[in-house]
PDB file of C-alpha atoms in Angstrom:
ATOM      1  CA  SER A   1     -29.080 -10.455-100.609  1.00 48.00           C
ATOM      2  CA  GLN A   2     -25.846  -8.539-100.884  1.00 54.00           C
ATOM      3  CA  GLN A   3     -23.402  -9.703-103.486  1.00 61.00           C
ATOM      4  CA  GLY A   4     -20.344  -7.680-102.686  1.00 68.00           C
ATOM      5  CA  GLU A   5     -18.426  -7.217 -99.470  1.00 80.00           C
ATOM      6  CA  GLU A   6     -16.221  -4.256 -99.035  1.00 83.00           C
ATOM      7  CA  ASP A   7     -13.219  -4.180 -97.004  1.00 85.00           C
ATOM      8  CA  PRO A   8     -12.393  -2.388 -94.804  1.00 92.00           C
ATOM      9  CA  GLN A   9     -15.703  -1.241 -93.319  1.00 92.00           C
ATOM     10  CA  ALA A  10     -14.125   1.968 -92.280  1.00 94.00           C
ATOM     11  CA  LEU A  11     -10.929   3.766 -93.180  1.00 95.00           C
ATOM     12  CA  SER A  12      -9.365   6.936 -91.969  1.00 96.00           C
ATOM     13  CA  ILE A  13      -6.409   8.504 -93.591  1.00 96.00           C
ATOM     14  CA  GLN A  14      -4.689  11.891 -93.878  1.00 97.00           C
ATOM     15  CA  GLU A  15      -5.223  14.298 -96.610  1.00 97.00           C
ATOM     16  CA  GLY A  16      -2.840  13.500 -99.524  1.00 97.00           C
ATOM     17  CA  GLU A  17      -2.459   9.919 -98.787  1.00 97.00           C
ATOM     18  CA  ASN A  18      -3.771   7.069-100.932  1.00 98.00           C
ATOM     19  CA  ALA A  19      -6.850   5.060-100.036  1.00 97.00           C
ATOM     20  CA  THR A  20      -7.509   1.573-101.150  1.00 97.00           C
ATOM     21  CA  MET A  21     -10.778  -0.300-100.825  1.00 96.00           C
ATOM     22  CA  ASN A  22     -11.451  -3.840-101.731  1.00 96.00           C
ATOM     23  CA  CYS A  23     -14.677  -5.607-102.833  1.00 94.00           C
ATOM     24  CA  SER A  24     -15.273  -9.404-103.082  1.00 94.00           C
ATOM     25  CA  TYR A  25     -18.370 -10.771-104.783  1.00 92.00           C
ATOM     26  CA  LYS A  26     -19.906 -14.280-105.239  1.00 89.00           C
ATOM     27  CA  THR A  27     -21.348 -15.010-108.620  1.00 87.00           C
ATOM     28  CA  SER A  28     -20.254 -14.368-112.207  1.00 87.00           C
ATOM     29  CA  ILE A  29     -20.816 -10.828-113.442  1.00 87.00           C
ATOM     30  CA  ASN A  30     -21.141  -8.620-116.591  1.00 86.00           C
ATOM     31  CA  ASN A  31     -19.434  -5.646-114.949  1.00 89.00           C
ATOM     32  CA  LEU A  32     -18.597  -4.158-111.596  1.00 92.00           C
ATOM     33  CA  GLN A  33     -19.201  -0.508-110.717  1.00 93.00           C
ATOM     34  CA  TRP A  34     -18.163   1.737-107.853  1.00 95.00           C
ATOM     35  CA  TYR A  35     -20.393   4.303-106.436  1.00 95.00           C
ATOM     36  CA  ARG A  36     -19.813   7.064-103.915  1.00 96.00           C
ATOM     37  CA  GLN A  37     -22.333   8.303-101.377  1.00 96.00           C
ATOM     38  CA  ASN A  38     -22.383  11.401 -99.140  1.00 90.00           C
ATOM     39  CA  SER A  39     -25.052  13.557 -97.671  1.00 79.00           C
ATOM     40  CA  GLY A  40     -24.383  16.301-100.025  1.00 70.00           C
ATOM     41  CA  ARG A  41     -24.634  14.612-103.461  1.00 73.00           C
ATOM     42  CA  GLY A  42     -26.214  11.345-102.714  1.00 83.00           C
ATOM     43  CA  LEU A  43     -25.262   8.267-104.600  1.00 92.00           C
ATOM     44  CA  VAL A  44     -22.953   9.014-107.665  1.00 93.00           C
ATOM     45  CA  HIS A  45     -21.447   6.608-110.270  1.00 93.00           C
ATOM     46  CA  LEU A  46     -17.707   6.667-110.200  1.00 95.00           C
ATOM     47  CA  ILE A  47     -16.402   4.031-112.652  1.00 95.00           C
ATOM     48  CA  LEU A  48     -17.457   0.879-114.437  1.00 93.00           C
ATOM     49  CA  ILE A  49     -15.124  -1.964-115.273  1.00 94.00           C
ATOM     50  CA  ARG A  50     -16.342  -4.763-117.765  1.00 91.00           C
ATOM     51  CA  SER A  51     -15.799  -8.414-116.857  1.00 91.00           C
ATOM     52  CA  ASN A  52     -13.123  -8.717-119.635  1.00 93.00           C
ATOM     53  CA  GLU A  53     -11.211  -5.688-118.307  1.00 95.00           C
ATOM     54  CA  ARG A  54      -8.449  -5.892-115.703  1.00 97.00           C
ATOM     55  CA  GLU A  55      -7.678  -2.260-114.931  1.00 98.00           C
ATOM     56  CA  LYS A  56      -9.301   1.062-115.451  1.00 97.00           C
ATOM     57  CA  HIS A  57      -8.325   4.628-114.696  1.00 96.00           C
ATOM     58  CA  SER A  58     -10.489   7.753-114.188  1.00 95.00           C
ATOM     59  CA  GLY A  59      -8.628  10.910-112.875  1.00 97.00           C
ATOM     60  CA  ARG A  60      -7.424   9.967-109.442  1.00 97.00           C
ATOM     61  CA  LEU A  61      -9.389   6.722-109.399  1.00 98.00           C
ATOM     62  CA  ARG A  62      -7.815   3.347-110.302  1.00 98.00           C
ATOM     63  CA  VAL A  63      -9.860   0.242-110.370  1.00 98.00           C
ATOM     64  CA  THR A  64      -8.735  -3.273-110.823  1.00 98.00           C
ATOM     65  CA  LEU A  65     -10.835  -6.388-111.287  1.00 97.00           C
ATOM     66  CA  ASP A  66      -9.790 -10.106-110.751  1.00 96.00           C
ATOM     67  CA  THR A  67     -12.499 -12.277-112.091  1.00 94.00           C
ATOM     68  CA  SER A  68     -10.720 -15.506-111.012  1.00 95.00           C
ATOM     69  CA  LYS A  69     -10.608 -14.344-107.327  1.00 95.00           C
ATOM     70  CA  LYS A  70     -13.978 -12.521-107.658  1.00 94.00           C
ATOM     71  CA  SER A  71     -12.509  -9.281-106.309  1.00 95.00           C
ATOM     72  CA  SER A  72     -11.905  -5.724-107.116  1.00 96.00           C
ATOM     73  CA  SER A  73     -10.075  -2.806-105.625  1.00 97.00           C
ATOM     74  CA  LEU A  74     -10.547   0.933-105.769  1.00 98.00           C
ATOM     75  CA  LEU A  75      -7.562   3.168-105.293  1.00 98.00           C
ATOM     76  CA  ILE A  76      -8.045   6.885-104.676  1.00 98.00           C
ATOM     77  CA  THR A  77      -4.653   8.684-105.063  1.00 98.00           C
ATOM     78  CA  ALA A  78      -3.765  12.022-103.369  1.00 98.00           C
ATOM     79  CA  SER A  79      -6.938  12.061-101.246  1.00 97.00           C
ATOM     80  CA  ARG A  80      -8.816  15.273-100.494  1.00 96.00           C
ATOM     81  CA  ALA A  81     -11.268  16.172 -97.730  1.00 95.00           C
ATOM     82  CA  ALA A  82     -14.060  16.157-100.355  1.00 94.00           C
ATOM     83  CA  ASP A  83     -13.393  12.454-100.838  1.00 96.00           C
ATOM     84  CA  THR A  84     -14.865  11.734 -97.356  1.00 96.00           C
ATOM     85  CA  ALA A  85     -17.833   9.416 -98.173  1.00 96.00           C
ATOM     86  CA  SER A  86     -19.056   5.948 -98.289  1.00 96.00           C
ATOM     87  CA  TYR A  87     -17.803   3.921-101.218  1.00 97.00           C
ATOM     88  CA  PHE A  88     -19.888   0.896-102.625  1.00 95.00           C
ATOM     89  CA  CYS A  89     -19.128  -1.711-105.126  1.00 94.00           C
ATOM     90  CA  ALA A  90     -22.081  -2.889-107.150  1.00 93.00           C
ATOM     91  CA  THR A  91     -22.352  -5.829-109.637  1.00 90.00           C
ATOM     92  CA  ASP A  92     -24.527  -6.672-112.548  1.00 84.00           C
ATOM     93  CA  GLU A  93     -25.143 -10.386-112.495  1.00 74.00           C
ATOM     94  CA  GLY A  94     -26.857 -10.178-115.887  1.00 62.00           C
ATOM     95  CA  SER A  95     -29.531 -12.512-115.137  1.00 61.00           C
ATOM     96  CA  GLY A  96     -31.052 -11.916-118.617  1.00 58.00           C
ATOM     97  CA  GLY A  97     -34.371 -10.420-119.972  1.00 59.00           C
ATOM     98  CA  GLY A  98     -33.033  -7.030-119.730  1.00 65.00           C
ATOM     99  CA  ALA A  99     -32.748  -7.158-115.870  1.00 71.00           C
ATOM    100  CA  ASP A 100     -29.622  -5.190-114.932  1.00 78.00           C
ATOM    101  CA  GLY A 101     -30.528  -3.982-111.426  1.00 85.00           C
ATOM    102  CA  LEU A 102     -27.377  -3.654-109.340  1.00 88.00           C
ATOM    103  CA  THR A 103     -26.377  -5.677-106.280  1.00 90.00           C
ATOM    104  CA  PHE A 104     -24.517  -3.451-103.702  1.00 92.00           C
ATOM    105  CA  GLY A 105     -22.102  -4.393-100.976  1.00 91.00           C
ATOM    106  CA  LYS A 106     -22.321  -2.807 -97.565  1.00 91.00           C
ATOM    107  CA  GLY A 107     -19.735  -0.120 -98.283  1.00 93.00           C
ATOM    108  CA  THR A 108     -16.504   1.327 -97.026  1.00 95.00           C
ATOM    109  CA  HIS A 109     -16.790   4.581 -95.020  1.00 95.00           C
ATOM    110  CA  LEU A 110     -13.727   6.727 -95.867  1.00 97.00           C
ATOM    111  CA  ILE A 111     -12.754   9.588 -93.776  1.00 96.00           C
ATOM    112  CA  ILE A 112     -10.042  11.997 -94.943  1.00 96.00           C
ATOM    113  CA  GLN A 113      -8.494  13.907 -91.976  1.00 95.00           C
ATOM    114  CA  PRO A 114      -7.248  17.449 -92.849  1.00 90.00           C
TER     115      PRO A 114
ATOM    116  CA  GLU B   1     -29.629  18.390-117.293  1.00 63.00           C
ATOM    117  CA  ALA B   2     -32.093  17.910-114.504  1.00 84.00           C
ATOM    118  CA  GLY B   3     -31.446  14.903-112.343  1.00 93.00           C
ATOM    119  CA  VAL B   4     -33.861  12.205-110.975  1.00 96.00           C
ATOM    120  CA  ALA B   5     -36.477  13.954-108.763  1.00 97.00           C
ATOM    121  CA  GLN B   6     -37.959  12.336-105.726  1.00 97.00           C
ATOM    122  CA  SER B   7     -40.615  13.391-103.254  1.00 97.00           C
ATOM    123  CA  PRO B   8     -41.149  13.701-100.462  1.00 97.00           C
ATOM    124  CA  ARG B   9     -37.627  13.884 -99.001  1.00 96.00           C
ATOM    125  CA  TYR B  10     -38.682  12.705 -95.576  1.00 97.00           C
ATOM    126  CA  LYS B  11     -41.748  10.839 -94.238  1.00 98.00           C
ATOM    127  CA  ILE B  12     -42.574   9.756 -90.689  1.00 98.00           C
ATOM    128  CA  ILE B  13     -45.575   7.348 -90.270  1.00 98.00           C
ATOM    129  CA  GLU B  14     -46.821   4.858 -87.749  1.00 98.00           C
ATOM    130  CA  LYS B  15     -46.661   1.170 -88.277  1.00 97.00           C
ATOM    131  CA  ARG B  16     -49.721  -0.127 -90.186  1.00 97.00           C
ATOM    132  CA  GLN B  17     -50.083   3.077 -92.028  1.00 98.00           C
ATOM    133  CA  SER B  18     -49.821   3.541 -95.751  1.00 98.00           C
ATOM    134  CA  VAL B  19     -47.305   5.693 -97.661  1.00 98.00           C
ATOM    135  CA  ALA B  20     -46.309   6.410-101.211  1.00 98.00           C
ATOM    136  CA  PHE B  21     -43.227   7.782-102.830  1.00 98.00           C
ATOM    137  CA  TRP B  22     -42.954   9.542-106.194  1.00 98.00           C
ATOM    138  CA  CYS B  23     -40.153   9.536-108.671  1.00 98.00           C
ATOM    139  CA  ASN B  24     -39.402  11.459-111.948  1.00 97.00           C
ATOM    140  CA  PRO B  25     -36.566  10.046-113.891  1.00 96.00           C
ATOM    141  CA  ILE B  26     -34.236  11.914-116.069  1.00 95.00           C
ATOM    142  CA  SER B  27     -36.004  12.801-119.444  1.00 94.00           C
ATOM    143  CA  GLY B  28     -35.577  10.233-121.988  1.00 92.00           C
ATOM    144  CA  HIS B  29     -34.563   7.422-119.700  1.00 93.00           C
ATOM    145  CA  ALA B  30     -36.445   4.328-120.357  1.00 92.00           C
ATOM    146  CA  THR B  31     -35.408   2.336-117.433  1.00 93.00           C
ATOM    147  CA  LEU B  32     -36.405   3.027-113.913  1.00 95.00           C
ATOM    148  CA  TYR B  33     -35.308   1.335-110.555  1.00 96.00           C
ATOM    149  CA  TRP B  34     -36.428   1.406-106.953  1.00 97.00           C
ATOM    150  CA  TYR B  35     -33.861   0.572-104.310  1.00 97.00           C
ATOM    151  CA  GLN B  36     -34.155   0.372-100.650  1.00 97.00           C
ATOM    152  CA  GLN B  37     -31.248   1.267 -98.462  1.00 96.00           C
ATOM    153  CA  ILE B  38     -31.326   0.337 -94.700  1.00 95.00           C
ATOM    154  CA  LEU B  39     -28.997   2.306 -92.451  1.00 92.00           C
ATOM    155  CA  GLY B  40     -25.538   0.949 -92.535  1.00 90.00           C
ATOM    156  CA  GLN B  41     -26.188  -1.242 -95.662  1.00 92.00           C
ATOM    157  CA  GLY B  42     -25.941  -0.788 -99.512  1.00 93.00           C
ATOM    158  CA  PRO B  43     -28.908  -0.172-101.573  1.00 95.00           C
ATOM    159  CA  LYS B  44     -31.034  -3.263-102.450  1.00 95.00           C
ATOM    160  CA  LEU B  45     -33.004  -3.538-105.714  1.00 95.00           C
ATOM    161  CA  LEU B  46     -36.752  -3.702-105.267  1.00 96.00           C
ATOM    162  CA  ILE B  47     -38.074  -3.334-108.775  1.00 96.00           C
ATOM    163  CA  GLN B  48     -36.889  -2.427-112.267  1.00 94.00           C
ATOM    164  CA  PHE B  49     -39.228  -1.038-115.054  1.00 94.00           C
ATOM    165  CA  GLN B  50     -38.520  -0.800-118.771  1.00 92.00           C
ATOM    166  CA  ASN B  51     -40.764   1.865-120.045  1.00 90.00           C
ATOM    167  CA  ASN B  52     -44.139   0.881-118.266  1.00 87.00           C
ATOM    168  CA  GLY B  53     -43.324  -2.833-118.071  1.00 92.00           C
ATOM    169  CA  VAL B  54     -41.720  -4.609-115.054  1.00 93.00           C
ATOM    170  CA  VAL B  55     -38.548  -6.354-115.853  1.00 91.00           C
ATOM    171  CA  ASP B  56     -37.582  -7.514-112.376  1.00 92.00           C
ATOM    172  CA  ASP B  57     -39.520  -7.488-109.086  1.00 94.00           C
ATOM    173  CA  SER B  58     -38.110 -10.631-107.603  1.00 92.00           C
ATOM    174  CA  GLN B  59     -37.100  -8.873-104.382  1.00 93.00           C
ATOM    175  CA  LEU B  60     -40.039  -6.741-104.002  1.00 96.00           C
ATOM    176  CA  PRO B  61     -42.224  -7.843-100.811  1.00 95.00           C
ATOM    177  CA  LYS B  62     -45.433  -8.091-102.855  1.00 95.00           C
ATOM    178  CA  ASP B  63     -47.667  -8.578 -99.874  1.00 96.00           C
ATOM    179  CA  ARG B  64     -47.158  -4.980 -98.839  1.00 97.00           C
ATOM    180  CA  PHE B  65     -45.190  -3.136-101.494  1.00 98.00           C
ATOM    181  CA  SER B  66     -46.504  -2.176-104.941  1.00 98.00           C
ATOM    182  CA  ALA B  67     -45.117  -0.029-107.759  1.00 98.00           C
ATOM    183  CA  GLU B  68     -46.364   1.395-110.977  1.00 96.00           C
ATOM    184  CA  ARG B  69     -45.079   3.313-113.963  1.00 95.00           C
ATOM    185  CA  LEU B  70     -48.210   3.763-115.885  1.00 83.00           C
ATOM    186  CA  LYS B  71     -47.174   6.087-118.731  1.00 88.00           C
ATOM    187  CA  GLY B  72     -43.505   5.069-118.896  1.00 86.00           C
ATOM    188  CA  VAL B  73     -42.253   8.142-117.172  1.00 93.00           C
ATOM    189  CA  ASP B  74     -43.030   8.982-113.510  1.00 96.00           C
ATOM    190  CA  SER B  75     -43.308   6.163-111.009  1.00 98.00           C
ATOM    191  CA  THR B  76     -44.881   5.539-107.445  1.00 98.00           C
ATOM    192  CA  LEU B  77     -43.827   3.078-104.897  1.00 98.00           C
ATOM    193  CA  LYS B  78     -46.392   2.264-102.221  1.00 98.00           C
ATOM    194  CA  ILE B  79     -46.182   0.440 -98.881  1.00 98.00           C
ATOM    195  CA  GLN B  80     -49.488  -0.693 -97.288  1.00 97.00           C
ATOM    196  CA  PRO B  81     -49.340  -1.480 -94.338  1.00 97.00           C
ATOM    197  CA  ALA B  82     -45.901  -0.325 -93.226  1.00 97.00           C
ATOM    198  CA  LYS B  83     -43.830  -2.191 -90.613  1.00 97.00           C
ATOM    199  CA  LEU B  84     -41.029  -1.005 -88.437  1.00 97.00           C
ATOM    200  CA  GLU B  85     -38.390  -2.771 -90.649  1.00 97.00           C
ATOM    201  CA  ASP B  86     -39.499  -0.658 -93.571  1.00 98.00           C
ATOM    202  CA  SER B  87     -37.628   2.281 -92.115  1.00 98.00           C
ATOM    203  CA  ALA B  88     -35.026   3.070 -94.668  1.00 97.00           C
ATOM    204  CA  VAL B  89     -34.148   5.464 -97.612  1.00 97.00           C
ATOM    205  CA  TYR B  90     -36.057   4.659-100.816  1.00 98.00           C
ATOM    206  CA  LEU B  91     -33.897   5.436-103.865  1.00 97.00           C
ATOM    207  CA  CYS B  92     -35.072   5.858-107.399  1.00 97.00           C
ATOM    208  CA  ALA B  93     -32.668   5.641-110.258  1.00 96.00           C
ATOM    209  CA  SER B  94     -32.804   5.683-114.022  1.00 94.00           C
ATOM    210  CA  SER B  95     -30.757   4.828-116.986  1.00 92.00           C
ATOM    211  CA  LEU B  96     -31.094   5.315-120.757  1.00 87.00           C
ATOM    212  CA  GLU B  97     -32.082   1.696-121.271  1.00 74.00           C
ATOM    213  CA  ALA B  98     -31.614  -1.692-119.767  1.00 66.00           C
ATOM    214  CA  SER B  99     -27.987  -2.572-120.478  1.00 71.00           C
ATOM    215  CA  SER B 100     -25.167  -3.901-118.466  1.00 63.00           C
ATOM    216  CA  TYR B 101     -23.033  -0.961-119.491  1.00 71.00           C
ATOM    217  CA  ASN B 102     -25.362   2.013-118.908  1.00 77.00           C
ATOM    218  CA  GLU B 103     -24.673   4.284-115.849  1.00 85.00           C
ATOM    219  CA  GLN B 104     -27.559   4.524-113.410  1.00 91.00           C
ATOM    220  CA  PHE B 105     -28.398   7.972-112.078  1.00 93.00           C
ATOM    221  CA  PHE B 106     -29.799   8.130-108.476  1.00 95.00           C
ATOM    222  CA  GLY B 107     -32.179  10.603-106.963  1.00 96.00           C
ATOM    223  CA  PRO B 108     -31.787  12.137-103.465  1.00 95.00           C
ATOM    224  CA  GLY B 109     -34.004   9.483-101.857  1.00 96.00           C
ATOM    225  CA  THR B 110     -36.942   9.564 -99.510  1.00 97.00           C
ATOM    226  CA  ARG B 111     -35.976   8.770 -95.937  1.00 96.00           C
ATOM    227  CA  LEU B 112     -38.886   6.810 -94.275  1.00 98.00           C
ATOM    228  CA  THR B 113     -39.261   6.400 -90.552  1.00 98.00           C
ATOM    229  CA  VAL B 114     -41.818   4.011 -89.350  1.00 98.00           C
ATOM    230  CA  LEU B 115     -42.733   4.396 -85.483  1.00 97.00           C
TER     231      LEU B 115
END
């Protein structure tokens, strides 16, 4: 079953604009991660935010986490054509026993128009 | 550093046939995962290994899917017999160890088409 649900399903913006994607999940988590997937580089880890963190930055990426609302957002600033990809949030529900497989959402397909 | 290797990259089979996928994780990574990604969806965990032991296979359809990691390094995932709904990309990932805070590194995947 899919834990996270990204919103919107698809997003098209002009190069240089900011892109915001949201993710909602259902159960308690240890951490939430964002991944990017495109045909050229496959599935790549972008950023991890722990359940006790509220905001995290990495380059042009900003992630927020609101555990009370079970939601997260990913902001990409000053978008570039190379940012065109599908973006997935993934949660680790921490079921114990060393099981830390990720539960992914359906993804947001981002298109950056030149 | 070499990434996660998978083969074959593409496979086309007919339903009821058998198929096997191979994965070589990043050197030194103790934890290995297999995910199934159906078109238009996010990856879904099938099985997680820690060294050569299974940590989680709760979402593996065990009537037709099997996986092994005999020497704690390479892994194979097998489907026997395949069904139409098994058409998907099968992704292998590895991490240093089973931890909530370790990044998972994904291979390029094997795209399976079942006719």
